[in-house]
Coordinates of C-alpha atoms in Angstrom, one line a residue:
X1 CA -3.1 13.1 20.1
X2 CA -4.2 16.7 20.7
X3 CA -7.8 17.0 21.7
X4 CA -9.1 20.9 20.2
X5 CA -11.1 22.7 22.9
X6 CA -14.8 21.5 21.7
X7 CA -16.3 25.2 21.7
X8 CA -13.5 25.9 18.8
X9 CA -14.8 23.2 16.4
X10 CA -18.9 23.9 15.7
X11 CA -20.2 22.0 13.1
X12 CA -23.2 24.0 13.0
X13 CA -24.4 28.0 12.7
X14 CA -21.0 29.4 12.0
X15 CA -19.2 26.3 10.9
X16 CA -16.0 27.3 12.7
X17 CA -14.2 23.0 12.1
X18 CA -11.3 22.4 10.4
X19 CA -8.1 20.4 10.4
X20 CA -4.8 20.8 11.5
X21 CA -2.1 19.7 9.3
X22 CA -1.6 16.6 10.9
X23 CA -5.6 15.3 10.0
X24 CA -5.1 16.7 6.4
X25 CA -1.9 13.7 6.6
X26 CA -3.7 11.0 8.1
X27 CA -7.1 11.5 6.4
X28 CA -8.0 8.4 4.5
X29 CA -8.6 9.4 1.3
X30 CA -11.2 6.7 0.3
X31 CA -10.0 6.1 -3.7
X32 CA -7.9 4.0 -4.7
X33 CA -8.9 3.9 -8.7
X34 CA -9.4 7.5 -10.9
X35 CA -12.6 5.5 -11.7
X36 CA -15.3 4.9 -8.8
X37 CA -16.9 1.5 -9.0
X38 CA -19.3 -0.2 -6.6
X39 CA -17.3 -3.6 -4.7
X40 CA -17.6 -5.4 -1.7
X41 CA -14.2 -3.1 -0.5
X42 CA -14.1 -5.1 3.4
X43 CA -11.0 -6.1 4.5
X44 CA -9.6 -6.8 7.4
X45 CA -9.1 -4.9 10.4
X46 CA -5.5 -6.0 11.4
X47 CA -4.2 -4.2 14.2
X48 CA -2.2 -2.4 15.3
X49 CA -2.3 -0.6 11.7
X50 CA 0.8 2.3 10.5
X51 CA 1.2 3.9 13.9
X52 CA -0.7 7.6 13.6
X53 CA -2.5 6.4 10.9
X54 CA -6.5 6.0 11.2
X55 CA -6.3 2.1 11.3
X56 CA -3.9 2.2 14.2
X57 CA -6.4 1.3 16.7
X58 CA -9.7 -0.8 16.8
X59 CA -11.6 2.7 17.8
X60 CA -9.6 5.9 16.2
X61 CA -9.9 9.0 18.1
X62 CA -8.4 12.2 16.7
X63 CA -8.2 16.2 17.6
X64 CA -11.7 16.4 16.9
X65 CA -13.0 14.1 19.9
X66 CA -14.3 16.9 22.2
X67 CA -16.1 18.7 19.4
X68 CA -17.8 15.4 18.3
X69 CA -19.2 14.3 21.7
X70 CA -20.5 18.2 22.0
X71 CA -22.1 17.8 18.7
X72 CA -24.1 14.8 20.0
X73 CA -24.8 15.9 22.9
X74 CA -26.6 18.4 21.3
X75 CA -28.3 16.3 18.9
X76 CA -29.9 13.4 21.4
X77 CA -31.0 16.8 23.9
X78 CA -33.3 18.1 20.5
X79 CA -33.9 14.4 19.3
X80 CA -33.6 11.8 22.2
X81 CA -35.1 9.4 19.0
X82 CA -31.7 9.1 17.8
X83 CA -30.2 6.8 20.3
X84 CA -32.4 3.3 20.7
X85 CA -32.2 -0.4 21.1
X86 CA -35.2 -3.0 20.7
X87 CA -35.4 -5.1 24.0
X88 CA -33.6 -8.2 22.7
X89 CA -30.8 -5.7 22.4
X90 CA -30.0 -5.7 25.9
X91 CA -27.0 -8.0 26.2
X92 CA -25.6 -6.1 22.7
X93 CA -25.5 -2.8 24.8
X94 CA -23.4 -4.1 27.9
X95 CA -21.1 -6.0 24.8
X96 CA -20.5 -2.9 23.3
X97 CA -20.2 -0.6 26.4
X98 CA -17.5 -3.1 27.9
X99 CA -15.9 -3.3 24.0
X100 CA -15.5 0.4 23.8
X101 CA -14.3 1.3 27.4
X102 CA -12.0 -2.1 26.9
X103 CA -10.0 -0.7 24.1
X104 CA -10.4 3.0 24.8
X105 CA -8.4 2.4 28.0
X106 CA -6.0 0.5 26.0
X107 CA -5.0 2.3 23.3
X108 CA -5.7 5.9 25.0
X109 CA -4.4 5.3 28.2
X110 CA -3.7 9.0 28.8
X111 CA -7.3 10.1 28.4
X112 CA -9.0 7.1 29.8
X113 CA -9.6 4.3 32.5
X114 CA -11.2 1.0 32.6
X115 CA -11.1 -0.9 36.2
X116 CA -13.2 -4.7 36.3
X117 CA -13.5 -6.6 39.6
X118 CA -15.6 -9.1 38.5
X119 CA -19.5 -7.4 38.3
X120 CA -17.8 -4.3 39.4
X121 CA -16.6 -1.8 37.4
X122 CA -14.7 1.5 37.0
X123 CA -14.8 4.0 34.4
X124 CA -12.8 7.4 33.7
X125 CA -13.1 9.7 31.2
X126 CA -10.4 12.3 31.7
X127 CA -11.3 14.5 28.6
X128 CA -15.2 14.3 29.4
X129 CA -14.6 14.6 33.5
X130 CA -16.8 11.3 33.9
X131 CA -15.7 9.1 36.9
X132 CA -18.8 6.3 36.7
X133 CA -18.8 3.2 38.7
X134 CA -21.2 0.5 38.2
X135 CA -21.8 -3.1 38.0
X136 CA -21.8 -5.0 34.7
X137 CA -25.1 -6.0 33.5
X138 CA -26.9 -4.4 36.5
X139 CA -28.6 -1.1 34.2
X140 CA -29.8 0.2 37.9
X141 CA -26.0 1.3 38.6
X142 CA -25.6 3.7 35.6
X143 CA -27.5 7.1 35.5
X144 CA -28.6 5.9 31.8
X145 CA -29.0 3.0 29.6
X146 CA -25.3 1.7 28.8
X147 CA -26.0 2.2 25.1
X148 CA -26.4 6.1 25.6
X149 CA -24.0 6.1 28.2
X150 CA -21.3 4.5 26.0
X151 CA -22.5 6.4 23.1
X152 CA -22.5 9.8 24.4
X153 CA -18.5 9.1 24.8
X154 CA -17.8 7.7 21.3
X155 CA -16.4 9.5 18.4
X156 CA -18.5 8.5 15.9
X157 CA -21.7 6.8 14.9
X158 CA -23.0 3.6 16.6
X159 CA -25.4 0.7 14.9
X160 CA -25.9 -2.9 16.6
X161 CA -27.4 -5.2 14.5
X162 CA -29.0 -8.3 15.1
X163 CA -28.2 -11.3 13.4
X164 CA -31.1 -14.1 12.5
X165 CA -32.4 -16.4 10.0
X166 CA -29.3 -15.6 8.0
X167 CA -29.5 -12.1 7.9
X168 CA -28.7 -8.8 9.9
X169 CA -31.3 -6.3 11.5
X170 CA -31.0 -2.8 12.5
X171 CA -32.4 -2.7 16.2
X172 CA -30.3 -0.6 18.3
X173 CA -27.7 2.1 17.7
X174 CA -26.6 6.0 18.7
X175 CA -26.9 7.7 15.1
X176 CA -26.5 11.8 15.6
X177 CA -24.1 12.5 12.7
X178 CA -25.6 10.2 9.6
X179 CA -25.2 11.0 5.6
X180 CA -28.8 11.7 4.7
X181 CA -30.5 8.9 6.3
X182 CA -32.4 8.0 9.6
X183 CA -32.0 5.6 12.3
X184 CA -35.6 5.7 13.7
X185 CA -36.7 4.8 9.9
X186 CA -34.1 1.8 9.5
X187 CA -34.9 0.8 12.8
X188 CA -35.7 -3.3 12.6
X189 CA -34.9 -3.2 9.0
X190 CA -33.0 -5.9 7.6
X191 CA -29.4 -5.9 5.6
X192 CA -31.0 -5.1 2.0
X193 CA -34.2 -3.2 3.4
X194 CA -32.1 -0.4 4.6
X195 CA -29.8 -0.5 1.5
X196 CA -32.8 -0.6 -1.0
X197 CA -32.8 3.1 -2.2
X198 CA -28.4 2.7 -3.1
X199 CA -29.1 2.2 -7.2
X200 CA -27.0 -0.3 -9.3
X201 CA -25.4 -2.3 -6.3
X202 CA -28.6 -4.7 -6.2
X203 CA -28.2 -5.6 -10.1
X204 CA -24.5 -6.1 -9.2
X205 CA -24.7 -8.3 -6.3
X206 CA -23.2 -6.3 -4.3
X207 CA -25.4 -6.6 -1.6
X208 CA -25.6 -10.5 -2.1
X209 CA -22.3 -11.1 -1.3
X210 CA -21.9 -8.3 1.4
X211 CA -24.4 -9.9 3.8
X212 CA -22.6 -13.3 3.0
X213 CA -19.8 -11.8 4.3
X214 CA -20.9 -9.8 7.2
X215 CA -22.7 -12.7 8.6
X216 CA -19.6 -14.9 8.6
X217 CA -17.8 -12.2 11.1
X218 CA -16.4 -14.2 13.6
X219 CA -15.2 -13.0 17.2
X220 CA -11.7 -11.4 16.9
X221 CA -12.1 -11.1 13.4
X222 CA -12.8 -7.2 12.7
X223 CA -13.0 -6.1 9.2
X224 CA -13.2 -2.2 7.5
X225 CA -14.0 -0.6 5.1
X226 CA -14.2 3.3 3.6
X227 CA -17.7 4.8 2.1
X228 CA -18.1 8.3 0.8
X229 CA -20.3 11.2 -0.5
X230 CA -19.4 15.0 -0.3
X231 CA -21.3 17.3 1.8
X232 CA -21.5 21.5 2.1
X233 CA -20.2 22.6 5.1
X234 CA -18.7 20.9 7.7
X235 CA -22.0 19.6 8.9
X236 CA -22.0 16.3 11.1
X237 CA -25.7 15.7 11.3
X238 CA -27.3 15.6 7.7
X239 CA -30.2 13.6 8.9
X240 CA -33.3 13.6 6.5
X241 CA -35.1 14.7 10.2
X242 CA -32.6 17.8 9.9
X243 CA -33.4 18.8 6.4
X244 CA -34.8 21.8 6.2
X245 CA -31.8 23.3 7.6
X246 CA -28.9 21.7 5.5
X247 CA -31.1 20.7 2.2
X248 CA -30.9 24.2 0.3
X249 CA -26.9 24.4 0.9
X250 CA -26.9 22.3 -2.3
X251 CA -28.3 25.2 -4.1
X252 CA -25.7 27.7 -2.7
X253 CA -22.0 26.1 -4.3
X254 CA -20.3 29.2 -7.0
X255 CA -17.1 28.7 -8.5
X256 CA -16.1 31.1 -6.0
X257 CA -16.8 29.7 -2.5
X258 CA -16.4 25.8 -4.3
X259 CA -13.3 25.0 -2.1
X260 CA -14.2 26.5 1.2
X261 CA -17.8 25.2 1.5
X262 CA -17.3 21.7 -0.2
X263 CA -16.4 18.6 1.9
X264 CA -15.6 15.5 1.2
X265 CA -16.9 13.3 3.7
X266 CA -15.3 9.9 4.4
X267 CA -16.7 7.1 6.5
X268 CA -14.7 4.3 8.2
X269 CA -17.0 1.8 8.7
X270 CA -15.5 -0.8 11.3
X271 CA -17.3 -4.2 12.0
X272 CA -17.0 -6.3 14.7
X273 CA -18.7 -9.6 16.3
X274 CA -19.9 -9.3 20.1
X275 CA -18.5 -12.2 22.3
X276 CA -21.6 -12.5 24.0
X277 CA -24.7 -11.6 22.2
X278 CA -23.3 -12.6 19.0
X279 CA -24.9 -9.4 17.1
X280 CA -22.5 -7.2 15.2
X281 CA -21.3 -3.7 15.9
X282 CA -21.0 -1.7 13.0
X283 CA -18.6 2.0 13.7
X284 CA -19.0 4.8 11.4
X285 CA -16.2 7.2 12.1
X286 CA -16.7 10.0 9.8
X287 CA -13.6 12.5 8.5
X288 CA -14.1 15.7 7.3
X289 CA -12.2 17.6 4.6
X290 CA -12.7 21.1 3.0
X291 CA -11.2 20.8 -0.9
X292 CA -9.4 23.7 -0.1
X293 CA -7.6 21.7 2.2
X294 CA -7.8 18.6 0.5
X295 CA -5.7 19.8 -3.2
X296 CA -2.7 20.1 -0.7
X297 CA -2.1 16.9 -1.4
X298 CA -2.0 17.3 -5.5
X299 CA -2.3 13.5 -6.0
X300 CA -6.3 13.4 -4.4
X301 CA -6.9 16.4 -5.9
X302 CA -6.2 14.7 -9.6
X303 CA -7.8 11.3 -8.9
X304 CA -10.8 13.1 -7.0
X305 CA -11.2 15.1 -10.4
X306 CA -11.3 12.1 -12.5
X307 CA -13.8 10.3 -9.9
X308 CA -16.1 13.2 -10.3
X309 CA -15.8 13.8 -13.7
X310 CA -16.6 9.7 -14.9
X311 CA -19.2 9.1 -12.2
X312 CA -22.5 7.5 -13.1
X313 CA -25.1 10.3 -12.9
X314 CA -27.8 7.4 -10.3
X315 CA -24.4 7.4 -8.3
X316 CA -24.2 11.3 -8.2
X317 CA -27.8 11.6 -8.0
X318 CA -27.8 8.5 -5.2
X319 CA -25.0 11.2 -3.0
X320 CA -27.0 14.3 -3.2
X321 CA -24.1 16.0 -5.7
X322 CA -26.0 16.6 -8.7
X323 CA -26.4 20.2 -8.3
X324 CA -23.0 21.1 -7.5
X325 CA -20.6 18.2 -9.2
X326 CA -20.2 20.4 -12.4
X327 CA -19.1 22.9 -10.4
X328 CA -16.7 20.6 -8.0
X329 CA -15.4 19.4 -11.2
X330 CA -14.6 22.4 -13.2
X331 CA -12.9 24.0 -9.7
X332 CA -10.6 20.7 -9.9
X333 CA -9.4 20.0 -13.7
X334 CA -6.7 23.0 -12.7
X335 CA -4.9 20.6 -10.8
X336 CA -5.6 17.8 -13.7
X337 CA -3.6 19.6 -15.6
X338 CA -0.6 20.0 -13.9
X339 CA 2.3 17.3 -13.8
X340 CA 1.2 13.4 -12.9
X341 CA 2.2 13.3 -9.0
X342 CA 3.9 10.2 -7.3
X343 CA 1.7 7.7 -5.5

């Protein structure tokens, strides 16, 4: 893995991302139908998964690591709101700081460290130049809280969520690069309080049988699974607190700048059940991919057409693509209409 310098890869103001060759190959295109239905789509997380693919390791790190951890940085220094945890969080932090530094170390040995002596603890970041030792569980020995600490060094979003009375709760996470929704509103929601503005999956029972499963997670059991929505510009943070400055790029999609300014924007949502505390960490490692880049690969480019074209117009609404899909969709039937690829 090749880290890019992170002043090379803004994903603000001049928008300078992109992907090399090698994330075009290993991004996980999230469908697996031409026709996009709603289904509890968890399975599980067996590791390790196709070596350089994005299920390899528990935590997947790619070129874009530095750029991310810039981005957040900047984020939690203009919205410090963005990283919190409810007090009965506390033993759910230390889980998930030891968690990620525990697997980081393992599976990226040449970019990181992770030293235990029983309480006491060593931790090197070699691509962030962080050397931090502390004791585990003692909050006094780290310069912050070990949920910022920890999620100032992970690719990716982080929610905790509580489990009680057969249900799952919202109360601590490290959101800076969300798809059009707010940790600081969720915060203390439950499973289908947070999920109630996502249309048709509620009539379906989608969200039944999701919580049934998610609250049966036991430890060393991690499960997965891929969400989408599309996005213009390669903009991480499309909070609804951020708005005003991403909102009216909706408005802005031609049939001439369609494939450069369009993204499809894929989450890998990993879950897993913390040994101690018992509450559940749920990952969201989001992938970025311009559709200029993404009808290299003619097969996504046909199915994605045919996704577009039959989706349900409260699912298009629901995404944010209502005022650009025609568009998306007329900018792909080209490749629709050339020869049925191999799968």
């Amino acid at each position: 893995m090749r880290l890019y310098p992170r002043d090379t890869q803004a994903f603000r103001g001049h928008f300078t991302y992109q992907n090399s060759s090698e994330a075009i190959r290993r991004f996980p295109f999230p469908f697996p139908e031409d026709d996009y239905i709603y289904s509890v789509n968890i399975e599980p997380h067996v590791l390790p998964g196709p070596e350089g693919s994005v299920y390899e390791h528990m935590l997947d790190i790619d070129e874009h690591y530095l750029s991310e951890t810039a981005e957040r940085d900047m984020v939690l220094r203009e919205d410090p709101d963005r990283c919190l945890a409810m007090p009965h969080m506390r033993q759910a932090c230390w889980d998930l700081l030891e968690f990620v530094m525990t697997h980081y170390a393992r599976d990226y040995p040449q970019h990181f460290s992770f030293e235990r002596q029983g309480d006491d603890c060593v931790w090197v970041n070699h691509p962030l130049n962080i050397r931090q030792s502390f004791r585990m569980g003692e909050e006094g020995t780290l310069p912050t809280s070990p949920l910022e600490l920890i999620g100032r060094q992970v690719q990716g979003d982080i929610a905790l969520l509580d489990q009680r009375d057969g249900d799952l709760f919202m109360d601590a996470g490290v959101i800076t690069s969300p798809a059009d929704w707010s940790l600081a509103f969720d915060a203390g929601m439950s499973f289908k309080q947070w999920h109630g503005p996502v249309p048709l999956a509620h009539e379906m029972g989608i969200f039944d049988r999701a919580l049934k499963y998610l609250c049966a997670i036991q430890v060393g059991g991690p499960v997965r699974r891929l969400n989408w929505t599309m996005t213009i510009h390669p903009r991480m943070d499309s909070s609804p607190e951020t708005f005003a400055h991403w909102g009216k790029d909706r408005t802005t999609i031609t049939p001439d700048n369609v494939g450069q300014d369009v993204y499809l924007r894929v989450e890998l949502q990993t879950l897993v059940r913390m040994p101690r505390s018992h509450a559940l960490f749920f990952g969201i490692r989001t992938y970025l991919i311009s559709l200029e880049d993404l009808v290299t690969h003619r097969a996504w480019a046909r199915r994605l057409h045919r996704v577009l074209k039959g989706l349900p117009e409260e699912l298009a609404d629901y995404k944010g693509l209502s005022r650009y899909r025609e568009t998306v969709v007329d900018w792909l039937a080209h490749y629709d209409r050339q020869p049925e690829p191999q799968y």
